[in-house]
mmCIF file of C-alpha atoms in Angstrom:
data_model
loop_
_atom_site.group_PDB
_atom_site.id
_atom_site.type_symbol
_atom_site.label_atom_id
_atom_site.label_comp_id
_atom_site.label_asym_id
_atom_site.label_seq_id
_atom_site.Cartn_x
_atom_site.Cartn_y
_atom_site.Cartn_z
ATOM 1 C CA MET A 1 97.628 115.631 117.498
ATOM 2 C CA SER A 2 97.398 117.410 121.000
ATOM 3 C CA ASP A 3 100.100 115.009 122.376
ATOM 4 C CA LEU A 4 102.617 115.814 119.382
ATOM 5 C CA HIS A 5 105.246 117.236 121.736
ATOM 6 C CA ALA A 6 105.309 114.792 124.438
ATOM 7 C CA TYR A 7 105.474 111.874 122.160
ATOM 8 C CA LEU A 8 108.328 113.420 120.095
ATOM 9 C CA THR A 9 110.009 114.254 123.763
ATOM 10 C CA ASP A 10 109.417 110.836 124.736
ATOM 11 C CA LEU A 11 111.886 109.602 122.163
ATOM 12 C CA LYS A 12 114.183 112.213 122.437
ATOM 13 C CA LEU A 13 113.216 113.765 119.217
ATOM 14 C CA THR A 14 112.559 117.651 118.383
ATOM 15 C CA MET A 15 110.046 119.202 115.601
ATOM 16 C CA PRO A 16 111.802 118.857 112.345
ATOM 17 C CA ASP A 17 112.616 121.857 110.455
ATOM 18 C CA GLU A 18 111.545 120.325 107.073
ATOM 19 C CA LEU A 19 109.580 117.239 105.991
ATOM 20 C CA SER A 20 112.617 114.998 105.412
ATOM 21 C CA LEU A 21 113.409 111.052 105.145
ATOM 22 C CA ALA A 22 116.005 111.724 107.909
ATOM 23 C CA PHE A 23 113.334 112.355 110.592
ATOM 24 C CA VAL A 24 111.094 109.614 109.311
ATOM 25 C CA GLU A 25 114.057 107.410 109.996
ATOM 26 C CA GLN A 26 114.797 108.643 113.274
ATOM 27 C CA LEU A 27 111.222 108.326 114.113
ATOM 28 C CA GLN A 28 110.757 104.778 113.084
ATOM 29 C CA ALA A 29 114.181 103.627 114.883
ATOM 30 C CA ALA A 30 113.383 105.337 117.841
ATOM 31 C CA HIS A 31 109.646 104.104 118.108
ATOM 32 C CA ILE A 32 110.508 100.605 117.617
ATOM 33 C CA ALA A 33 113.406 100.594 120.202
ATOM 34 C CA LYS A 34 111.205 102.247 122.878
ATOM 35 C CA TYR A 35 107.628 100.944 122.578
ATOM 36 C CA SER A 36 107.490 97.105 122.646
ATOM 37 C CA PHE A 37 105.401 95.324 120.134
ATOM 38 C CA ASN A 38 103.292 92.901 122.252
ATOM 39 C CA SER A 39 99.908 90.711 122.601
ATOM 40 C CA LEU A 40 99.510 91.275 126.445
ATOM 41 C CA ALA A 41 95.972 93.544 126.201
ATOM 42 C CA VAL A 42 94.475 90.916 123.810
ATOM 43 C CA LEU A 43 95.452 87.888 125.877
ATOM 44 C CA LEU A 44 94.004 89.753 129.271
ATOM 45 C CA GLY A 45 90.858 90.227 127.462
ATOM 46 C CA GLU A 46 90.940 94.192 127.278
ATOM 47 C CA GLU A 47 89.497 96.217 124.566
ATOM 48 C CA VAL A 48 91.940 97.415 122.182
ATOM 49 C CA SER A 49 90.924 100.862 121.509
ATOM 50 C CA LEU A 50 91.959 102.613 118.144
ATOM 51 C CA ASP A 51 90.720 106.048 119.625
ATOM 52 C CA LEU A 52 94.068 107.999 119.140
ATOM 53 C CA THR A 53 94.063 109.442 122.776
ATOM 54 C CA ASN A 54 93.667 105.979 123.967
ATOM 55 C CA VAL A 55 96.507 104.759 121.846
ATOM 56 C CA TYR A 56 98.679 107.587 122.978
ATOM 57 C CA GLU A 57 98.185 107.042 126.918
ATOM 58 C CA LYS A 58 98.610 103.389 126.355
ATOM 59 C CA ILE A 59 101.822 103.492 124.520
ATOM 60 C CA VAL A 60 103.584 106.836 125.409
ATOM 61 C CA LEU A 61 102.205 107.515 128.939
ATOM 62 C CA HIS A 62 101.933 103.944 130.468
ATOM 63 C CA GLY A 63 104.600 102.099 128.118
ATOM 64 C CA LEU A 64 102.249 99.051 127.715
ATOM 65 C CA GLY A 65 103.377 99.015 123.875
ATOM 66 C CA GLY A 66 100.598 97.106 121.645
ATOM 67 C CA TYR A 67 100.482 96.027 118.268
ATOM 68 C CA CYS A 68 100.217 97.107 114.421
ATOM 69 C CA PHE A 69 96.835 98.938 114.743
ATOM 70 C CA GLU A 70 98.164 101.123 117.580
ATOM 71 C CA HIS A 71 101.686 101.600 116.613
ATOM 72 C CA ASN A 72 101.264 102.410 113.283
ATOM 73 C CA LYS A 73 98.334 104.840 113.875
ATOM 74 C CA LEU A 74 100.241 106.800 116.410
ATOM 75 C CA ALA A 75 103.294 107.057 113.744
ATOM 76 C CA PHE A 76 100.697 108.012 111.007
ATOM 77 C CA GLU A 77 98.857 110.653 112.853
ATOM 78 C CA LEU A 78 102.008 112.065 114.009
ATOM 79 C CA LEU A 79 103.479 112.449 110.232
ATOM 80 C CA LYS A 80 100.397 113.686 108.940
ATOM 81 C CA SER A 81 100.059 116.662 111.629
ATOM 82 C CA LEU A 82 103.619 117.503 110.617
ATOM 83 C CA GLY A 83 102.591 117.909 106.995
ATOM 84 C CA TYR A 84 103.965 114.555 105.658
ATOM 85 C CA SER A 85 101.810 112.850 102.694
ATOM 86 C CA VAL A 86 100.793 109.627 104.245
ATOM 87 C CA ARG A 87 98.540 106.648 103.111
ATOM 88 C CA LEU A 88 97.202 104.251 105.343
ATOM 89 C CA VAL A 89 97.409 100.704 103.822
ATOM 90 C CA MET A 90 96.252 97.361 104.858
ATOM 91 C CA ALA A 91 98.347 93.847 104.405
ATOM 92 C CA ARG A 92 97.564 90.204 104.610
ATOM 93 C CA VAL A 93 100.169 88.638 107.149
ATOM 94 C CA LEU A 94 101.569 85.541 104.945
ATOM 95 C CA ASN A 95 104.704 84.327 106.818
ATOM 96 C CA GLU A 96 105.665 82.346 103.662
ATOM 97 C CA GLN A 97 102.490 80.713 103.519
ATOM 98 C CA GLU A 98 100.383 81.291 100.275
ATOM 99 C CA VAL A 99 96.761 81.135 102.081
ATOM 100 C CA ASP A 100 93.905 83.159 102.228
ATOM 101 C CA ARG A 101 94.551 85.674 104.815
ATOM 102 C CA PRO A 102 92.392 88.707 105.865
ATOM 103 C CA ARG A 103 94.006 91.908 105.771
ATOM 104 C CA THR A 104 95.097 92.311 109.816
ATOM 105 C CA HIS A 105 98.027 94.565 109.289
ATOM 106 C CA ARG A 106 98.177 98.117 109.346
ATOM 107 C CA VAL A 107 101.102 100.045 107.597
ATOM 108 C CA THR A 108 101.807 103.342 106.248
ATOM 109 C CA LEU A 109 103.103 104.910 102.907
ATOM 110 C CA VAL A 110 105.066 108.092 102.888
ATOM 111 C CA ASN A 111 105.736 110.256 99.948
ATOM 112 C CA ILE A 112 108.992 112.287 100.080
ATOM 113 C CA ASP A 113 110.481 114.068 97.156
ATOM 114 C CA GLY A 114 108.699 112.070 94.896
ATOM 115 C CA LYS A 115 109.420 108.939 96.229
ATOM 116 C CA ARG A 116 107.149 106.367 97.971
ATOM 117 C CA TYR A 117 108.417 104.642 101.220
ATOM 118 C CA LEU A 118 106.855 101.903 103.625
ATOM 119 C CA LEU A 119 107.075 102.701 107.134
ATOM 120 C CA ASP A 120 106.028 100.001 109.484
ATOM 121 C CA VAL A 121 106.705 100.584 113.472
ATOM 122 C CA GLY A 122 104.281 97.613 114.492
ATOM 123 C CA PHE A 123 105.415 94.182 112.833
ATOM 124 C CA GLY A 124 107.041 92.724 115.928
ATOM 125 C CA ALA A 125 110.653 90.978 115.677
ATOM 126 C CA ASP A 126 110.852 91.262 111.869
ATOM 127 C CA CYS A 127 109.750 94.685 111.400
ATOM 128 C CA PRO A 128 112.367 96.709 109.639
ATOM 129 C CA ILE A 129 113.778 99.522 111.855
ATOM 130 C CA ALA A 130 113.838 102.264 108.739
ATOM 131 C CA PRO A 131 111.423 103.098 105.901
ATOM 132 C CA LEU A 132 111.742 100.763 102.892
ATOM 133 C CA LEU A 133 111.945 102.344 99.298
ATOM 134 C CA LEU A 134 108.772 101.162 97.225
ATOM 135 C CA GLN A 135 110.722 99.707 94.413
ATOM 136 C CA SER A 136 110.690 96.055 93.398
ATOM 137 C CA ASP A 137 113.220 93.950 93.884
ATOM 138 C CA LEU A 138 115.704 96.433 95.185
ATOM 139 C CA GLU A 139 117.467 94.550 98.354
ATOM 140 C CA GLN A 140 117.803 97.197 101.287
ATOM 141 C CA GLN A 141 120.160 96.720 104.205
ATOM 142 C CA ILE A 142 118.306 97.721 107.582
ATOM 143 C CA GLY A 143 120.277 97.548 110.438
ATOM 144 C CA HIS A 144 121.658 93.838 110.697
ATOM 145 C CA GLU A 145 118.988 92.359 108.271
ATOM 146 C CA ASN A 146 118.103 92.413 104.595
ATOM 147 C CA TYR A 147 114.819 93.261 102.870
ATOM 148 C CA ARG A 148 113.454 93.618 99.556
ATOM 149 C CA ILE A 149 109.609 94.516 98.178
ATOM 150 C CA VAL A 150 108.749 92.380 95.320
ATOM 151 C CA LEU A 151 105.801 93.514 93.044
ATOM 152 C CA ARG A 152 103.465 90.572 92.265
ATOM 153 C CA GLY A 153 100.339 90.948 90.094
ATOM 154 C CA GLY A 154 99.480 94.593 91.378
ATOM 155 C CA GLU A 155 100.258 93.708 94.911
ATOM 156 C CA TYR A 156 103.364 94.212 96.669
ATOM 157 C CA ASP A 157 105.336 91.655 99.286
ATOM 158 C CA LEU A 158 107.556 92.730 101.800
ATOM 159 C CA GLN A 159 110.359 89.985 102.282
ATOM 160 C CA ILE A 160 112.900 89.371 104.724
ATOM 161 C CA GLN A 161 116.344 87.364 103.996
ATOM 162 C CA ARG A 162 116.758 84.115 105.728
ATOM 163 C CA SER A 163 119.996 82.597 105.244
ATOM 164 C CA ASP A 164 120.093 82.444 101.453
ATOM 165 C CA ASN A 165 116.594 82.815 100.809
ATOM 166 C CA PHE A 166 114.022 85.437 100.912
ATOM 167 C CA TYR A 167 110.838 85.006 103.331
ATOM 168 C CA THR A 168 107.608 86.786 102.553
ATOM 169 C CA LEU A 169 106.494 88.785 105.499
ATOM 170 C CA TYR A 170 103.273 90.324 104.285
ATOM 171 C CA ARG A 171 101.440 91.096 101.069
ATOM 172 C CA PHE A 172 99.900 94.643 100.587
ATOM 173 C CA ASP A 173 98.416 96.849 97.813
ATOM 174 C CA LEU A 174 97.696 100.221 96.998
ATOM 175 C CA ALA A 175 93.900 100.464 97.479
ATOM 176 C CA GLU A 176 91.988 103.023 99.565
ATOM 177 C CA TYR A 177 91.808 102.160 103.008
ATOM 178 C CA THR A 178 90.260 103.898 106.031
ATOM 179 C CA ASP A 179 89.831 103.883 109.873
ATOM 180 C CA ALA A 180 86.772 101.670 109.195
ATOM 181 C CA ASP A 181 89.080 98.743 107.635
ATOM 182 C CA CYS A 182 91.387 98.931 110.816
ATOM 183 C CA MET A 183 88.288 98.760 112.976
ATOM 184 C CA MET A 184 87.524 95.331 111.235
ATOM 185 C CA GLY A 185 91.114 94.041 111.262
ATOM 186 C CA ASN A 186 91.472 95.053 115.072
ATOM 187 C CA PHE A 187 88.439 93.186 116.126
ATOM 188 C CA PHE A 188 89.606 90.062 114.092
ATOM 189 C CA SER A 189 93.021 90.202 115.734
ATOM 190 C CA SER A 190 91.728 90.815 119.305
ATOM 191 C CA LYS A 191 88.471 88.724 119.385
ATOM 192 C CA TYR A 192 88.357 86.044 116.707
ATOM 193 C CA PRO A 193 89.044 82.568 118.648
ATOM 194 C CA LYS A 194 91.675 81.338 116.214
ATOM 195 C CA ALA A 195 93.793 84.361 115.732
ATOM 196 C CA VAL A 196 97.275 84.475 116.488
ATOM 197 C CA PHE A 197 97.323 86.984 119.024
ATOM 198 C CA VAL A 198 94.236 85.582 120.913
ATOM 199 C CA ASN A 199 96.208 82.378 121.468
ATOM 200 C CA ASN A 200 99.897 83.538 121.773
ATOM 201 C CA LEU A 201 102.142 85.442 124.040
ATOM 202 C CA VAL A 202 104.231 87.554 121.963
ATOM 203 C CA ALA A 203 106.391 90.428 122.492
ATOM 204 C CA SER A 204 109.403 92.086 120.927
ATOM 205 C CA ILE A 205 111.667 95.415 120.982
ATOM 206 C CA LYS A 206 114.551 96.178 118.765
ATOM 207 C CA ASP A 207 117.516 98.462 117.782
ATOM 208 C CA VAL A 208 120.209 98.454 115.115
ATOM 209 C CA ASN A 209 122.252 95.851 116.929
ATOM 210 C CA GLN A 210 119.687 93.459 118.385
ATOM 211 C CA THR A 211 116.154 92.116 118.546
ATOM 212 C CA SER A 212 114.825 90.649 121.438
ATOM 213 C CA GLY A 213 111.467 88.520 121.641
ATOM 214 C CA ILE A 214 109.049 86.315 123.412
ATOM 215 C CA ARG A 215 107.226 83.391 121.778
ATOM 216 C CA ASN A 216 105.316 81.894 124.383
ATOM 217 C CA HIS A 217 107.932 79.909 126.606
ATOM 218 C CA VAL A 218 110.619 81.162 124.463
ATOM 219 C CA PHE A 219 112.881 84.375 125.172
ATOM 220 C CA PHE A 220 115.247 84.950 122.065
ATOM 221 C CA THR A 221 117.670 87.271 121.113
ATOM 222 C CA ARG A 222 118.650 87.883 117.476
ATOM 223 C CA GLN A 223 121.713 89.603 115.939
ATOM 224 C CA HIS A 224 123.134 89.194 112.219
ATOM 225 C CA GLY A 225 120.911 86.318 111.704
ATOM 226 C CA ILE A 226 121.895 84.356 114.539
ATOM 227 C CA GLU A 227 119.295 83.598 117.208
ATOM 228 C CA GLN A 228 119.816 82.454 120.818
ATOM 229 C CA GLU A 229 116.789 80.959 122.885
ATOM 230 C CA ASN A 230 115.906 80.337 126.249
ATOM 231 C CA LEU A 231 113.244 78.832 127.980
ATOM 232 C CA ILE A 232 111.144 81.245 130.337
ATOM 233 C CA ASP A 233 110.942 78.897 133.538
ATOM 234 C CA SER A 234 108.925 80.771 136.003
ATOM 235 C CA ALA A 235 106.276 83.632 136.534
ATOM 236 C CA PRO A 236 108.866 85.790 138.170
ATOM 237 C CA ALA A 237 111.359 85.523 134.983
ATOM 238 C CA LEU A 238 108.454 86.486 132.913
ATOM 239 C CA HIS A 239 107.886 89.485 135.000
ATOM 240 C CA SER A 240 111.385 90.340 134.884
ATOM 241 C CA LEU A 241 111.692 89.891 131.148
ATOM 242 C CA LEU A 242 108.707 92.074 130.575
ATOM 243 C CA ALA A 243 109.980 95.185 132.785
ATOM 244 C CA GLU A 244 113.856 94.881 131.963
ATOM 245 C CA VAL A 245 113.847 93.917 128.236
ATOM 246 C CA PHE A 246 110.299 95.148 126.956
ATOM 247 C CA HIS A 247 109.856 98.142 129.466
ATOM 248 C CA VAL A 248 106.237 96.900 130.103
ATOM 249 C CA HIS A 249 105.738 97.099 133.950
ATOM 250 C CA VAL A 250 102.579 95.024 135.128
ATOM 251 C CA GLU A 251 101.729 93.319 138.569
ATOM 252 C CA MET A 252 103.015 89.966 139.598
ATOM 253 C CA VAL A 253 99.538 88.401 139.412
ATOM 254 C CA ILE A 254 99.360 89.499 135.668
ATOM 255 C CA ALA A 255 102.821 87.642 134.891
ATOM 256 C CA GLU A 256 101.542 84.692 137.006
ATOM 257 C CA HIS A 257 98.260 84.420 135.199
ATOM 258 C CA LEU A 258 100.005 84.759 131.599
ATOM 259 C CA PHE A 259 102.695 82.273 132.642
ATOM 260 C CA ASP A 260 99.989 79.619 133.758
ATOM 261 C CA ARG A 261 97.970 80.223 130.835
ATOM 262 C CA PHE A 262 100.599 80.355 127.745
ATOM 263 C CA ILE A 263 104.123 78.958 129.078
ATOM 264 C CA ALA A 264 103.616 76.272 131.684
ATOM 265 C CA PRO A 265 101.421 74.136 129.237
ATOM 266 C CA LYS A 266 104.203 74.546 126.609
ATOM 267 C CA LEU A 267 106.863 73.649 129.094
ATOM 268 C CA ALA A 268 104.807 70.392 130.394
ATOM 269 C CA GLU A 269 104.669 69.681 126.497
ATOM 270 C CA LEU A 270 108.272 69.723 126.046
ATOM 271 C CA SER A 271 108.935 67.535 129.240
ATOM 272 C CA SER A 272 106.606 65.195 128.153
ATOM 273 C CA ARG A 273 108.382 65.039 124.856
ATOM 274 C CA HIS A 274 111.834 64.816 126.559
ATOM 275 C CA THR A 275 110.516 62.002 128.791
ATOM 276 C CA ALA A 276 108.885 59.815 125.963
ATOM 277 C CA GLN A 277 112.119 60.366 123.812
ATOM 278 C CA GLN A 278 114.186 58.955 127.019
ATOM 279 C CA SER A 279 112.106 55.827 127.437
#
């Protein structure tokens, strides 16, 4: 990876002396804390390139963030270039719904000292900030969140604890996947008219203490399972949030476009409901 040193320097990391789990933990935490997960490129009709140089320039040089096919490719290629044993895995995003979903999420398996770990730097607000040991039914506390991986009929479910229950985020298997599978998933995620990222403004960034995110008209923060929400009531407010919280700097005209298309209709719907309830 030609830009290896620049990527590490941007994350304030140095070349590891050995292929340790500790370095992978540092990489995952630093990546998720610095580079935002977001759907901006899709919503703006831009081509989401999976070429490694383009991914590096978009995320590292320009700070524009992206989604799983970009974030996880960057981390995968870095670890591979360092000599880690890594494997590309594709998952079905379920979000607690047992429905037929295509494999539209890219993650990585890393083998370290004879153990397999799930590495994910591109799953938004619910993304773990450290690798998870691939061991069924083992509860693993990561930051302020509790996860487990459950083996179900030859496939694995990644789950996160919400209140007293575990909630399935996505399901993956250990089949062989390649960049061609990522191209298909990326095309679906960025072009299919009913795809989530085509229809919703989402963004998130998180560290060991807090998760911050945008769901269309709502800005939320989450700490220790407690979520606080505030409405995004103007284009300047969105513009400020993107820059100050998610480190994504865009022109005001772009913030105005996103606000008018994805936030204003939601606010109008809320206002209409409130009016109806009052009458």
